[in-house]
């Protein structure tokens, strides 16, 4: 009986010490340290429906290789489930990048149409498709960053992830590259021979604006700059401008790190309590901490459309 008590007490002490040390790490200011950032790319490319898929894939991989960076790819199975599609994914793994899970069908987990059972089976389906890829890692990036609109779905899926050895695939910096990509393709179609500099500048300004916004949130919540993970997609705009994106962050003094190193930041082990769950981990934690006037990240029509319209892009 005594032994039981003393074991329990020492376990309690250890648990409390662990909690204390984790909290300390979270709030430890990184004085004089540069901001650090890792690159992540969602969705993957579909060579069946996109004839330039292979070209875009090569451009992105070449830019990463020239800059000596390691990134992480989160393919959605439905886009890459063909011999040609899977071979594009394999190129990432062979080049030393991580490949992880973005579910097969890219369902919105905050939609009432998507059930927990369905979402779990869709995640398993993508794992089956990709688990033998070089670079495969058990990390989950939620489609649209939507992590469930009810407690039952949110926590049910979190329990499944933990039980199956999945680690966080969260982002700290959410951006609207998908929207800029849409506009870029439309602009390109109308200006096939024009210098793309005005578009490049607008896009870089957008990414810089988003990065500094989320970094400021990190400072407000934790009094330090967390190790950032930026959300990008395997799209034409990044095939065109990735070298410029990398050069811009470096010119501002930010340091590139691998996704593996970024995910060591204790922030990614936190499970935010809000509902609906999801978005950037920093956004979710800012909301949980009661920060006011948070810009809702997905409203590109409100924020980005007027900017690009004004520039005639
Ligand atoms: Zn996606």
Short mmCIF file of C-alpha atoms in Angstrom, two decimals, residues 43-292:
data_model
loop_
_atom_site.label_atom_id
_atom_site.label_comp_id
_atom_site.label_asym_id
_atom_site.label_seq_id
_atom_site.Cartn_x
_atom_site.Cartn_y
_atom_site.Cartn_z
CA UNK A 43 -2.62 18.69 -52.26
CA UNK A 44 -0.11 17.36 -54.82
CA UNK A 45 -0.58 17.51 -58.57
CA UNK A 46 -2.89 15.62 -60.91
CA UNK A 47 -1.15 14.91 -64.25
CA UNK A 48 -4.35 13.37 -65.63
CA UNK A 49 -6.24 16.67 -65.50
CA UNK A 50 -3.31 19.10 -65.51
CA UNK A 51 -0.89 18.67 -68.43
CA UNK A 52 1.72 21.00 -66.85
CA UNK A 53 1.71 19.10 -63.53
CA UNK A 54 5.10 17.53 -64.09
CA UNK A 55 6.64 20.86 -65.07
CA UNK A 56 5.29 22.61 -61.96
CA UNK A 57 6.42 19.74 -59.74
CA UNK A 58 9.95 19.94 -61.16
CA UNK A 59 10.10 23.74 -60.79
CA UNK A 60 9.13 23.57 -57.11
CA UNK A 61 11.60 20.74 -56.40
CA UNK A 62 14.37 22.55 -58.28
CA UNK A 63 13.82 25.75 -56.29
CA UNK A 64 13.99 23.78 -53.02
CA UNK A 65 17.14 21.99 -54.14
CA UNK A 66 18.86 25.21 -55.28
CA UNK A 67 18.09 26.79 -51.91
CA UNK A 68 19.16 23.59 -50.08
CA UNK A 69 15.83 23.34 -48.28
CA UNK A 70 13.84 20.36 -47.08
CA UNK A 71 10.05 20.69 -47.13
CA UNK A 72 6.99 18.51 -46.52
CA UNK A 73 4.34 17.49 -49.07
CA UNK A 74 0.78 16.64 -48.00
CA UNK A 75 -0.87 14.96 -51.03
CA UNK A 76 -4.62 14.31 -51.18
CA UNK A 77 -5.01 10.84 -52.68
CA UNK A 78 -7.75 11.73 -55.16
CA UNK A 79 -5.34 14.08 -56.96
CA UNK A 80 -2.32 11.78 -57.12
CA UNK A 81 -3.92 8.32 -57.40
CA UNK A 82 -2.51 7.39 -60.82
CA UNK A 83 0.88 5.97 -61.77
CA UNK A 84 1.92 9.40 -63.12
CA UNK A 85 0.58 11.22 -60.04
CA UNK A 86 2.30 8.89 -57.60
CA UNK A 87 5.56 9.21 -59.47
CA UNK A 88 5.44 13.00 -58.93
CA UNK A 89 4.94 12.39 -55.19
CA UNK A 90 7.82 9.88 -55.20
CA UNK A 91 10.14 12.58 -56.58
CA UNK A 92 9.61 14.55 -53.38
CA UNK A 93 10.52 11.63 -51.17
CA UNK A 94 13.53 10.74 -53.28
CA UNK A 95 14.80 14.32 -53.00
CA UNK A 96 14.71 14.02 -49.19
CA UNK A 97 11.42 15.79 -48.50
CA UNK A 98 8.80 14.37 -46.16
CA UNK A 99 5.51 13.02 -47.53
CA UNK A 100 2.51 12.92 -45.21
CA UNK A 101 -1.28 12.57 -45.08
CA UNK A 102 -3.88 15.10 -46.31
CA UNK A 103 -6.72 12.51 -46.50
CA UNK A 104 -7.84 10.88 -49.76
CA UNK A 105 -10.99 12.82 -50.71
CA UNK A 106 -10.18 16.22 -49.15
CA UNK A 107 -13.46 16.39 -47.20
CA UNK A 108 -14.25 19.42 -45.04
CA UNK A 109 -14.30 17.93 -41.50
CA UNK A 110 -16.30 20.92 -40.22
CA UNK A 111 -19.17 20.09 -42.57
CA UNK A 112 -22.05 18.20 -40.98
CA UNK A 113 -22.04 16.02 -44.11
CA UNK A 114 -18.65 14.57 -43.08
CA UNK A 115 -18.97 12.00 -40.29
CA UNK A 116 -16.18 10.88 -37.96
CA UNK A 117 -16.29 7.32 -39.32
CA UNK A 118 -16.09 8.57 -42.89
CA UNK A 119 -13.18 10.94 -42.13
CA UNK A 120 -11.21 8.20 -40.36
CA UNK A 121 -11.69 5.76 -43.23
CA UNK A 122 -10.70 8.47 -45.74
CA UNK A 123 -7.50 9.18 -43.77
CA UNK A 124 -6.70 5.44 -43.70
CA UNK A 125 -7.33 5.19 -47.44
CA UNK A 126 -4.71 7.89 -48.10
CA UNK A 127 -2.26 6.22 -45.71
CA UNK A 128 -2.65 2.95 -47.66
CA UNK A 129 -1.90 4.80 -50.89
CA UNK A 130 1.19 6.63 -49.64
CA UNK A 131 2.69 4.61 -46.78
CA UNK A 132 5.40 2.99 -48.94
CA UNK A 133 6.58 6.29 -50.39
CA UNK A 134 10.12 7.36 -49.57
CA UNK A 135 9.91 10.09 -46.91
CA UNK A 136 6.52 8.90 -45.60
CA UNK A 137 5.64 10.34 -42.18
CA UNK A 138 2.55 9.94 -40.06
CA UNK A 139 1.46 13.57 -39.92
CA UNK A 140 -2.02 14.77 -40.76
CA UNK A 141 -2.79 18.07 -42.47
CA UNK A 142 -6.53 18.71 -42.27
CA UNK A 143 -8.09 19.75 -45.61
CA UNK A 144 -9.00 23.48 -45.42
CA UNK A 145 -7.45 23.32 -41.89
CA UNK A 146 -10.89 22.18 -40.60
CA UNK A 147 -10.61 19.96 -37.50
CA UNK A 148 -14.25 19.26 -36.64
CA UNK A 149 -17.24 21.38 -35.67
CA UNK A 150 -18.48 19.24 -32.77
CA UNK A 151 -16.74 18.02 -29.62
CA UNK A 152 -17.47 14.42 -30.58
CA UNK A 153 -15.89 14.70 -34.02
CA UNK A 154 -12.95 16.84 -32.90
CA UNK A 155 -11.98 14.66 -29.94
CA UNK A 156 -12.93 11.40 -31.61
CA UNK A 157 -10.54 12.08 -34.44
CA UNK A 158 -7.81 13.40 -32.11
CA UNK A 159 -8.00 10.11 -30.17
CA UNK A 160 -7.76 8.15 -33.41
CA UNK A 161 -4.69 10.14 -34.52
CA UNK A 162 -2.92 9.56 -31.20
CA UNK A 163 -3.79 5.86 -31.12
CA UNK A 164 -2.38 5.45 -34.65
CA UNK A 165 0.88 7.30 -34.02
CA UNK A 166 0.07 10.44 -35.96
CA UNK A 167 1.87 13.69 -35.16
CA UNK A 168 0.82 17.24 -35.86
CA UNK A 169 0.77 18.54 -39.41
CA UNK A 170 -0.52 21.96 -38.32
CA UNK A 171 0.48 25.28 -39.85
CA UNK A 172 1.35 28.46 -38.00
CA UNK A 173 1.17 30.76 -41.05
CA UNK A 174 -1.95 30.44 -43.17
CA UNK A 175 -1.97 32.28 -46.48
CA UNK A 176 -4.15 32.59 -49.58
CA UNK A 177 -1.74 31.32 -52.26
CA UNK A 178 -4.66 29.34 -53.73
CA UNK A 179 -6.53 32.61 -54.34
CA UNK A 180 -3.47 34.39 -55.77
CA UNK A 181 -2.93 31.33 -57.96
CA UNK A 182 -6.46 31.59 -59.36
CA UNK A 183 -5.90 35.27 -60.18
CA UNK A 184 -2.39 34.60 -61.53
CA UNK A 185 -3.64 31.96 -64.01
CA UNK A 186 -6.40 34.30 -65.22
CA UNK A 187 -3.94 37.19 -65.57
CA UNK A 188 -1.41 34.98 -67.39
CA UNK A 189 -4.07 33.83 -69.88
CA UNK A 190 -4.79 37.47 -70.76
CA UNK A 191 -1.14 38.62 -70.67
CA UNK A 192 0.86 35.70 -72.06
CA UNK A 193 3.92 37.81 -72.89
CA UNK A 194 3.89 40.38 -70.08
CA UNK A 195 6.55 40.74 -67.42
CA UNK A 196 5.05 39.06 -64.31
CA UNK A 197 6.89 41.39 -61.88
CA UNK A 198 3.78 43.29 -60.70
CA UNK A 199 2.11 39.96 -59.87
CA UNK A 200 5.22 38.64 -58.17
CA UNK A 201 5.49 41.76 -56.00
CA UNK A 202 1.80 41.59 -55.00
CA UNK A 203 2.13 37.90 -54.10
CA UNK A 204 5.33 38.38 -52.09
CA UNK A 205 3.71 41.30 -50.24
CA UNK A 206 0.78 39.05 -49.38
CA UNK A 207 2.98 36.26 -47.99
CA UNK A 208 5.08 38.74 -46.01
CA UNK A 209 1.94 40.38 -44.62
CA UNK A 210 0.58 37.00 -43.49
CA UNK A 211 3.92 35.89 -42.01
CA UNK A 212 4.31 39.06 -39.95
CA UNK A 213 0.66 38.88 -38.87
CA UNK A 214 1.02 35.36 -37.45
CA UNK A 215 4.45 36.10 -35.99
CA UNK A 216 2.92 39.06 -34.14
CA UNK A 217 0.19 36.72 -32.80
CA UNK A 218 2.93 34.41 -31.54
CA UNK A 219 4.63 37.31 -29.75
CA UNK A 220 1.32 38.42 -28.24
CA UNK A 221 0.44 34.96 -26.92
CA UNK A 222 3.84 33.54 -25.94
CA UNK A 223 6.19 36.54 -25.98
CA UNK A 224 8.37 34.72 -28.49
CA UNK A 225 8.50 33.78 -32.15
CA UNK A 226 7.50 30.14 -32.58
CA UNK A 227 9.10 27.92 -35.19
CA UNK A 228 6.81 28.62 -38.12
CA UNK A 229 5.28 26.28 -40.70
CA UNK A 230 3.99 28.08 -43.80
CA UNK A 231 1.08 26.68 -45.80
CA UNK A 232 1.58 26.70 -49.57
CA UNK A 233 0.12 24.54 -52.34
CA UNK A 234 1.67 22.71 -55.29
CA UNK A 235 0.32 25.28 -57.74
CA UNK A 236 1.52 27.29 -60.76
CA UNK A 237 2.14 30.45 -58.74
CA UNK A 238 4.65 28.67 -56.49
CA UNK A 239 6.27 26.92 -59.45
CA UNK A 240 6.80 30.42 -60.86
CA UNK A 241 7.83 32.35 -57.75
CA UNK A 242 9.23 29.95 -55.12
CA UNK A 243 12.84 31.17 -55.59
CA UNK A 244 11.58 34.72 -54.93
CA UNK A 245 9.62 33.61 -51.85
CA UNK A 246 12.72 31.98 -50.39
CA UNK A 247 14.91 34.98 -51.24
CA UNK A 248 12.40 37.38 -49.67
CA UNK A 249 12.24 35.58 -46.31
CA UNK A 250 16.04 35.32 -46.24
CA UNK A 251 16.43 39.02 -47.07
CA UNK A 252 14.18 39.85 -44.09
CA UNK A 253 16.45 37.82 -41.81
CA UNK A 254 14.21 34.77 -41.44
CA UNK A 255 15.97 31.41 -41.31
CA UNK A 256 14.68 28.30 -43.09
CA UNK A 257 14.51 25.10 -41.07
CA UNK A 258 13.21 21.62 -41.91
CA UNK A 259 9.58 20.78 -41.11
CA UNK A 260 10.88 18.15 -38.68
CA UNK A 261 12.73 20.84 -36.71
CA UNK A 262 9.76 23.22 -36.83
CA UNK A 263 7.40 20.57 -35.46
CA UNK A 264 9.66 20.18 -32.42
CA UNK A 265 8.29 23.51 -31.18
CA UNK A 266 6.01 22.65 -28.22
CA UNK A 267 3.21 24.74 -29.73
CA UNK A 268 2.41 21.90 -32.16
CA UNK A 269 1.68 19.48 -29.31
CA UNK A 270 -1.13 21.71 -28.01
CA UNK A 271 -4.72 20.73 -28.74
CA UNK A 272 -6.71 23.99 -28.88
CA UNK A 273 -10.06 23.83 -27.11
CA UNK A 274 -12.22 25.94 -29.43
CA UNK A 275 -15.10 24.88 -31.68
CA UNK A 276 -15.31 24.74 -34.59
CA UNK A 277 -11.74 23.44 -34.38
CA UNK A 278 -8.98 24.25 -36.82
CA UNK A 279 -7.24 27.06 -38.77
CA UNK A 280 -3.65 28.08 -38.03
CA UNK A 281 -2.56 26.76 -34.63
CA UNK A 282 -1.62 30.32 -33.65
CA UNK A 283 -5.02 31.63 -34.72
CA UNK A 284 -6.79 28.89 -32.74
CA UNK A 285 -4.67 29.62 -29.66
CA UNK A 286 -5.13 33.38 -30.00
CA UNK A 287 -8.89 32.80 -30.08
CA UNK A 288 -8.67 30.50 -27.08
CA UNK A 289 -6.66 33.17 -25.23
CA UNK A 290 -9.37 35.76 -25.87
CA UNK A 291 -7.45 37.98 -28.30
CA UNK A 292 -9.85 40.39 -29.98
#
